[in-house]
Amino acid sequence: MGRYNKILIVMAAGSGSRMGASIPKQFLDLDGKPILRRTIETFVSAVPDIRVVTVLPKEHIGFWKEYCLSNDFNCPQLLVAGGITRFHSVRNALERVPDDAIVAIHDGVRPLISTGLIKTMFDRMEQAGIRALIPVVPSVDTLKVLDRRTLSSGEEVLEDSGEEVDRSRIFGAQTPQMFLSRDIKEAYSQAFDTSFTDDASVARKKGISLSYCAGERYNFKITSPEDLALARMVISSWTRPGSGS
Ligand code: C5P
């Protein structure tokens, strides 16, 4: 066991409006279990003594308690109500976290992360000198910088800006993003800024130096019905007899 307590803050307080379902996407079924449960179980199986803070929409806290009770999901969780944006949700959770821990902030809708990545990241965080660790994946598509223009007919068209992007320098940031809790709590005491698109951007504004590691293609965020269909295919390929996993 390492020097630090390990804490998972699992973000599940979004309304999931892009999915078009009647319940938020984090509660939808993925091969027999809610997406959120799968995410939490993967962290607990990677780090059995991890402490879990689950951030939920205020109006779904009762629903989640009831689900856990009636489905024998016994993992101890501190349930916290989310806020108006993800930033406010993370801030609410950090108020409940002690100063001397390593905190992993993870989107509840990224259930396909491997236990290997979780363990490797916590191990690196225990090394001296690392204050924040962010998993990233290289950009596979060629990137275009386009301008949106609305025609007099009201139709929106995309136009070439003439700018080129060097794809080899562009990466997509995933979660979990890991921090020393003292650092990230201080960073989240800053006023909200619309440029805060992830926890790393909040930390960077506070001057915390960021380290990076390789993320995983399967660790994608389930946002749309297509993503959910993809996640279902991935899980069934992992659990199919003879798949070796
Ligand atoms: O909306 P987006 O896909 O960026 O959300 C990423 C994660 O942050 C999701 O797991 C969502 O539940 C969570 N979130 C939150 N509180 C909000 C908005 C999003 O916990 N107010």
Short mmCIF file of C-alpha atoms and ligand atoms in Angstrom, two decimals:
data_model
loop_
_atom_site.label_atom_id
_atom_site.label_comp_id
_atom_site.label_asym_id
_atom_site.label_seq_id
_atom_site.Cartn_x
_atom_site.Cartn_y
_atom_site.Cartn_z
CA MET A 1 0.00 0.00 0.00
CA GLY A 2 1.22 3.51 -0.82
CA ARG A 3 1.71 6.57 1.33
CA TYR A 4 -1.53 8.24 0.40
CA ASN A 5 -5.21 7.48 0.80
CA LYS A 6 -6.83 7.08 -2.58
CA ILE A 7 -10.14 8.65 -3.42
CA LEU A 8 -12.35 8.31 -6.46
CA ILE A 9 -14.68 11.18 -7.23
CA VAL A 10 -17.05 9.76 -9.79
CA MET A 11 -18.91 12.43 -11.72
CA ALA A 12 -22.50 11.48 -12.43
CA ALA A 13 -24.50 14.65 -11.86
CA GLY A 14 -25.17 15.50 -15.51
CA SER A 15 -28.66 15.38 -16.92
CA GLY A 16 -27.48 13.57 -20.07
CA SER A 17 -29.79 15.50 -22.38
CA ARG A 18 -27.84 14.51 -25.54
CA MET A 19 -28.80 10.88 -25.02
CA GLY A 20 -32.52 11.63 -25.33
CA ALA A 21 -33.40 8.98 -22.69
CA SER A 22 -35.83 9.50 -19.82
CA ILE A 23 -33.18 8.82 -17.17
CA PRO A 24 -29.65 10.30 -17.20
CA LYS A 25 -27.20 8.20 -19.23
CA GLN A 26 -25.08 7.19 -16.22
CA PHE A 27 -28.00 5.05 -15.00
CA LEU A 28 -28.71 3.30 -18.30
CA ASP A 29 -28.12 -0.43 -18.56
CA LEU A 30 -24.84 -1.74 -19.94
CA ASP A 31 -24.95 -5.52 -20.15
CA GLY A 32 -27.05 -6.03 -17.04
CA LYS A 33 -25.73 -3.22 -14.81
CA PRO A 34 -26.04 0.57 -14.79
CA ILE A 35 -23.10 2.31 -16.48
CA LEU A 36 -22.24 4.08 -13.20
CA ARG A 37 -22.06 0.82 -11.26
CA ARG A 38 -19.68 -0.67 -13.85
CA THR A 39 -17.43 2.38 -13.57
CA ILE A 40 -17.28 2.24 -9.76
CA GLU A 41 -16.73 -1.55 -9.75
CA THR A 42 -13.73 -1.24 -12.07
CA PHE A 43 -12.03 1.26 -9.73
CA VAL A 44 -12.77 -0.88 -6.67
CA SER A 45 -11.40 -3.95 -8.37
CA ALA A 46 -8.21 -2.03 -9.31
CA VAL A 47 -7.77 -0.45 -5.85
CA PRO A 48 -9.81 -2.35 -3.24
CA ASP A 49 -9.22 0.22 -0.46
CA ILE A 50 -10.25 3.21 -2.59
CA ARG A 51 -12.83 5.57 -1.06
CA VAL A 52 -15.67 6.48 -3.39
CA VAL A 53 -17.44 9.83 -3.58
CA THR A 54 -20.35 9.64 -6.02
CA VAL A 55 -21.71 12.93 -7.34
CA LEU A 56 -25.33 12.70 -8.45
CA PRO A 57 -28.12 15.00 -9.57
CA LYS A 58 -29.84 16.06 -6.35
CA GLU A 59 -33.12 14.60 -7.55
CA HIS A 60 -31.56 11.18 -8.25
CA ILE A 61 -29.86 10.57 -4.91
CA GLY A 62 -32.87 8.66 -3.60
CA PHE A 63 -33.11 6.66 -6.83
CA TRP A 64 -29.43 5.60 -6.61
CA LYS A 65 -29.66 4.66 -2.90
CA GLU A 66 -32.69 2.55 -3.68
CA TYR A 67 -30.93 0.90 -6.66
CA CYS A 68 -27.86 0.03 -4.56
CA LEU A 69 -29.95 -1.40 -1.72
CA SER A 70 -32.21 -3.52 -3.87
CA ASN A 71 -29.43 -4.81 -6.13
CA ASP A 72 -26.81 -5.74 -3.52
CA PHE A 73 -24.40 -3.08 -4.68
CA ASN A 74 -22.68 -2.72 -1.31
CA CYS A 75 -19.67 -0.56 -2.14
CA PRO A 76 -19.54 2.22 0.49
CA GLN A 77 -20.12 5.56 -1.24
CA LEU A 78 -20.36 9.10 0.00
CA LEU A 79 -23.21 10.58 -2.04
CA VAL A 80 -22.90 14.26 -2.93
CA ALA A 81 -25.34 16.47 -4.83
CA GLY A 82 -23.94 17.99 -8.03
CA GLY A 83 -24.10 21.57 -9.22
CA ILE A 84 -25.12 23.56 -12.24
CA THR A 85 -21.98 22.66 -14.29
CA ARG A 86 -19.41 19.90 -13.96
CA PHE A 87 -17.07 22.46 -12.32
CA HIS A 88 -19.62 23.11 -9.57
CA SER A 89 -20.23 19.38 -9.14
CA VAL A 90 -16.49 18.69 -8.68
CA ARG A 91 -16.22 21.58 -6.23
CA ASN A 92 -19.07 20.15 -4.11
CA ALA A 93 -17.31 16.78 -3.99
CA LEU A 94 -13.90 18.25 -3.10
CA GLU A 95 -15.41 19.90 -0.02
CA ARG A 96 -15.85 16.38 1.34
CA VAL A 97 -12.30 15.19 0.62
CA PRO A 98 -9.36 15.37 3.11
CA ASP A 99 -6.13 17.23 2.25
CA ASP A 100 -3.72 14.31 2.29
CA ALA A 101 -5.00 12.02 -0.46
CA ILE A 102 -4.58 11.28 -4.14
CA VAL A 103 -7.84 12.10 -5.86
CA ALA A 104 -8.94 10.56 -9.16
CA ILE A 105 -11.73 12.56 -10.78
CA HIS A 106 -13.48 10.34 -13.32
CA ASP A 107 -16.54 10.68 -15.52
CA GLY A 108 -19.14 8.13 -14.45
CA VAL A 109 -19.93 7.59 -18.13
CA ARG A 110 -16.49 6.15 -18.97
CA PRO A 111 -17.10 2.58 -17.79
CA LEU A 112 -14.67 0.76 -20.08
CA ILE A 113 -11.43 1.98 -18.50
CA SER A 114 -9.09 -0.89 -17.63
CA THR A 115 -7.98 -1.75 -14.10
CA GLY A 116 -4.41 -1.65 -15.50
CA LEU A 117 -4.62 2.04 -16.41
CA ILE A 118 -6.09 2.92 -13.00
CA LYS A 119 -3.31 1.07 -11.14
CA THR A 120 -0.52 2.49 -13.31
CA MET A 121 -1.79 6.02 -12.80
CA PHE A 122 -2.02 5.73 -9.01
CA ASP A 123 1.50 4.22 -8.96
CA ARG A 124 2.85 7.18 -10.92
CA MET A 125 1.10 9.63 -8.63
CA GLU A 126 2.96 8.10 -5.66
CA GLN A 127 6.27 9.08 -7.28
CA ALA A 128 7.88 12.24 -5.97
CA GLY A 129 7.46 15.29 -8.16
CA ILE A 130 4.22 14.33 -9.90
CA ARG A 131 1.40 16.66 -8.93
CA ALA A 132 -1.17 15.91 -11.62
CA LEU A 133 -1.54 13.12 -14.17
CA ILE A 134 -3.77 13.35 -17.23
CA PRO A 135 -4.46 10.45 -19.65
CA VAL A 136 -4.48 11.48 -23.30
CA VAL A 137 -5.02 9.79 -26.65
CA PRO A 138 -3.51 10.94 -29.94
CA SER A 139 -5.75 12.44 -32.55
CA VAL A 140 -6.47 9.85 -35.25
CA ASP A 141 -8.46 12.04 -37.62
CA THR A 142 -7.00 14.82 -39.71
CA LEU A 143 -8.14 18.07 -38.11
CA LYS A 144 -9.77 20.96 -39.99
CA VAL A 145 -10.19 24.47 -38.69
CA LEU A 146 -13.47 25.74 -40.16
CA ASP A 147 -15.57 28.85 -39.67
CA ARG A 148 -19.34 28.65 -39.28
CA ARG A 149 -21.25 31.15 -41.40
CA THR A 150 -25.00 31.69 -41.51
CA LEU A 151 -26.36 32.46 -45.00
CA SER A 152 -29.18 34.98 -45.55
CA SER A 153 -31.49 31.94 -46.00
CA GLY A 154 -30.68 30.97 -42.39
CA GLU A 155 -28.70 27.91 -43.48
CA GLU A 156 -25.41 27.38 -41.63
CA VAL A 157 -22.38 26.49 -43.73
CA LEU A 158 -18.79 25.58 -42.84
CA GLU A 159 -15.98 27.44 -44.58
CA ASP A 160 -12.27 26.76 -44.76
CA SER A 161 -10.36 29.11 -42.45
CA GLY A 162 -7.08 28.50 -44.29
CA GLU A 163 -5.48 27.41 -41.01
CA GLU A 164 -3.62 24.11 -40.74
CA VAL A 165 -3.23 22.08 -37.57
CA ASP A 166 -0.28 19.82 -36.86
CA ARG A 167 -2.17 16.69 -35.80
CA SER A 168 0.90 15.16 -34.17
CA ARG A 169 0.64 17.81 -31.41
CA ILE A 170 -3.07 17.36 -30.74
CA PHE A 171 -4.34 14.94 -28.07
CA GLY A 172 -7.73 14.27 -26.54
CA ALA A 173 -7.83 14.45 -22.74
CA GLN A 174 -9.67 11.69 -20.88
CA THR A 175 -10.39 10.95 -17.24
CA PRO A 176 -9.44 9.90 -14.58
CA GLN A 177 -7.43 13.03 -13.98
CA MET A 178 -5.41 12.58 -10.81
CA PHE A 179 -4.22 15.20 -8.35
CA LEU A 180 -2.93 15.66 -4.83
CA SER A 181 -6.09 16.62 -2.99
CA ARG A 182 -4.58 19.70 -1.34
CA ASP A 183 -3.65 21.07 -4.80
CA ILE A 184 -6.92 20.41 -6.56
CA LYS A 185 -8.99 21.72 -3.64
CA GLU A 186 -7.06 24.98 -3.82
CA ALA A 187 -7.45 25.10 -7.60
CA TYR A 188 -11.21 24.67 -7.30
CA SER A 189 -11.42 27.62 -4.91
CA GLN A 190 -10.93 29.84 -7.99
CA ALA A 191 -13.97 31.54 -9.47
CA PHE A 192 -15.68 29.64 -12.30
CA ASP A 193 -14.40 30.45 -15.76
CA THR A 194 -15.90 29.18 -19.02
CA SER A 195 -12.39 28.19 -20.16
CA PHE A 196 -12.44 25.40 -17.55
CA THR A 197 -13.25 22.42 -19.77
CA ASP A 198 -11.74 19.76 -17.52
CA ASP A 199 -10.03 19.46 -14.15
CA ALA A 200 -6.59 19.87 -15.72
CA SER A 201 -7.54 23.31 -17.03
CA VAL A 202 -8.61 24.35 -13.53
CA ALA A 203 -5.33 23.02 -12.07
CA ARG A 204 -3.20 24.67 -14.74
CA LYS A 205 -4.69 28.10 -14.07
CA LYS A 206 -3.53 27.68 -10.46
CA GLY A 207 0.02 26.94 -11.68
CA ILE A 208 0.01 23.19 -10.96
CA SER A 209 2.30 21.42 -13.40
CA LEU A 210 0.63 18.67 -15.37
CA SER A 211 2.09 15.30 -16.37
CA TYR A 212 0.59 13.13 -19.09
CA CYS A 213 0.27 9.41 -19.76
CA ALA A 214 -1.27 7.28 -22.50
CA GLY A 215 -5.04 6.93 -22.20
CA GLU A 216 -7.10 4.16 -23.82
CA ARG A 217 -9.36 4.17 -26.88
CA TYR A 218 -11.94 2.10 -25.00
CA ASN A 219 -12.05 4.69 -22.23
CA PHE A 220 -14.42 6.82 -24.27
CA LYS A 221 -17.22 8.92 -22.81
CA ILE A 222 -20.71 7.59 -23.44
CA THR A 223 -22.52 10.65 -24.72
CA SER A 224 -24.83 9.57 -27.53
CA PRO A 225 -26.92 6.47 -28.31
CA GLU A 226 -24.17 5.44 -30.77
CA ASP A 227 -21.59 5.48 -27.96
CA LEU A 228 -23.86 3.29 -25.84
CA ALA A 229 -24.29 0.82 -28.71
CA LEU A 230 -20.51 0.73 -29.13
CA ALA A 231 -19.94 0.15 -25.42
CA ARG A 232 -22.44 -2.73 -25.52
CA MET A 233 -20.55 -4.31 -28.42
CA VAL A 234 -17.21 -3.95 -26.64
CA ILE A 235 -18.54 -5.51 -23.41
CA SER A 236 -20.14 -8.40 -25.25
CA SER A 237 -16.89 -9.09 -27.11
CA TRP A 238 -15.06 -9.18 -23.75
CA THR A 239 -17.57 -11.49 -22.07
CA ARG A 240 -18.27 -13.82 -25.00
CA PRO A 241 -17.13 -17.41 -24.24
CA GLY A 242 -13.74 -18.05 -25.84
CA SER A 243 -12.81 -14.35 -25.93
CA GLY A 244 -10.13 -15.09 -23.33
CA SER A 245 -11.23 -12.37 -20.89
O1 C5P B 1 -21.69 16.73 -19.89
P1 C5P B 1 -20.43 15.95 -19.99
O2 C5P B 1 -20.53 14.77 -20.93
O3 C5P B 1 -19.19 16.75 -20.18
O4 C5P B 1 -20.27 15.30 -18.56
C1 C5P B 1 -19.13 14.58 -18.16
C2 C5P B 1 -19.39 13.98 -16.79
O5 C5P B 1 -19.62 15.03 -15.84
C3 C5P B 1 -20.63 13.09 -16.79
O6 C5P B 1 -20.29 11.90 -16.09
C4 C5P B 1 -21.67 13.93 -16.07
O7 C5P B 1 -22.59 13.16 -15.33
C5 C5P B 1 -20.82 14.80 -15.14
N1 C5P B 1 -21.46 16.10 -14.83
C6 C5P B 1 -21.67 16.44 -13.49
N2 C5P B 1 -22.31 17.62 -13.17
C7 C5P B 1 -22.74 18.46 -14.14
C8 C5P B 1 -22.52 18.14 -15.51
C9 C5P B 1 -21.87 16.95 -15.82
O8 C5P B 1 -21.28 15.66 -12.61
N3 C5P B 1 -23.39 19.56 -13.78
#
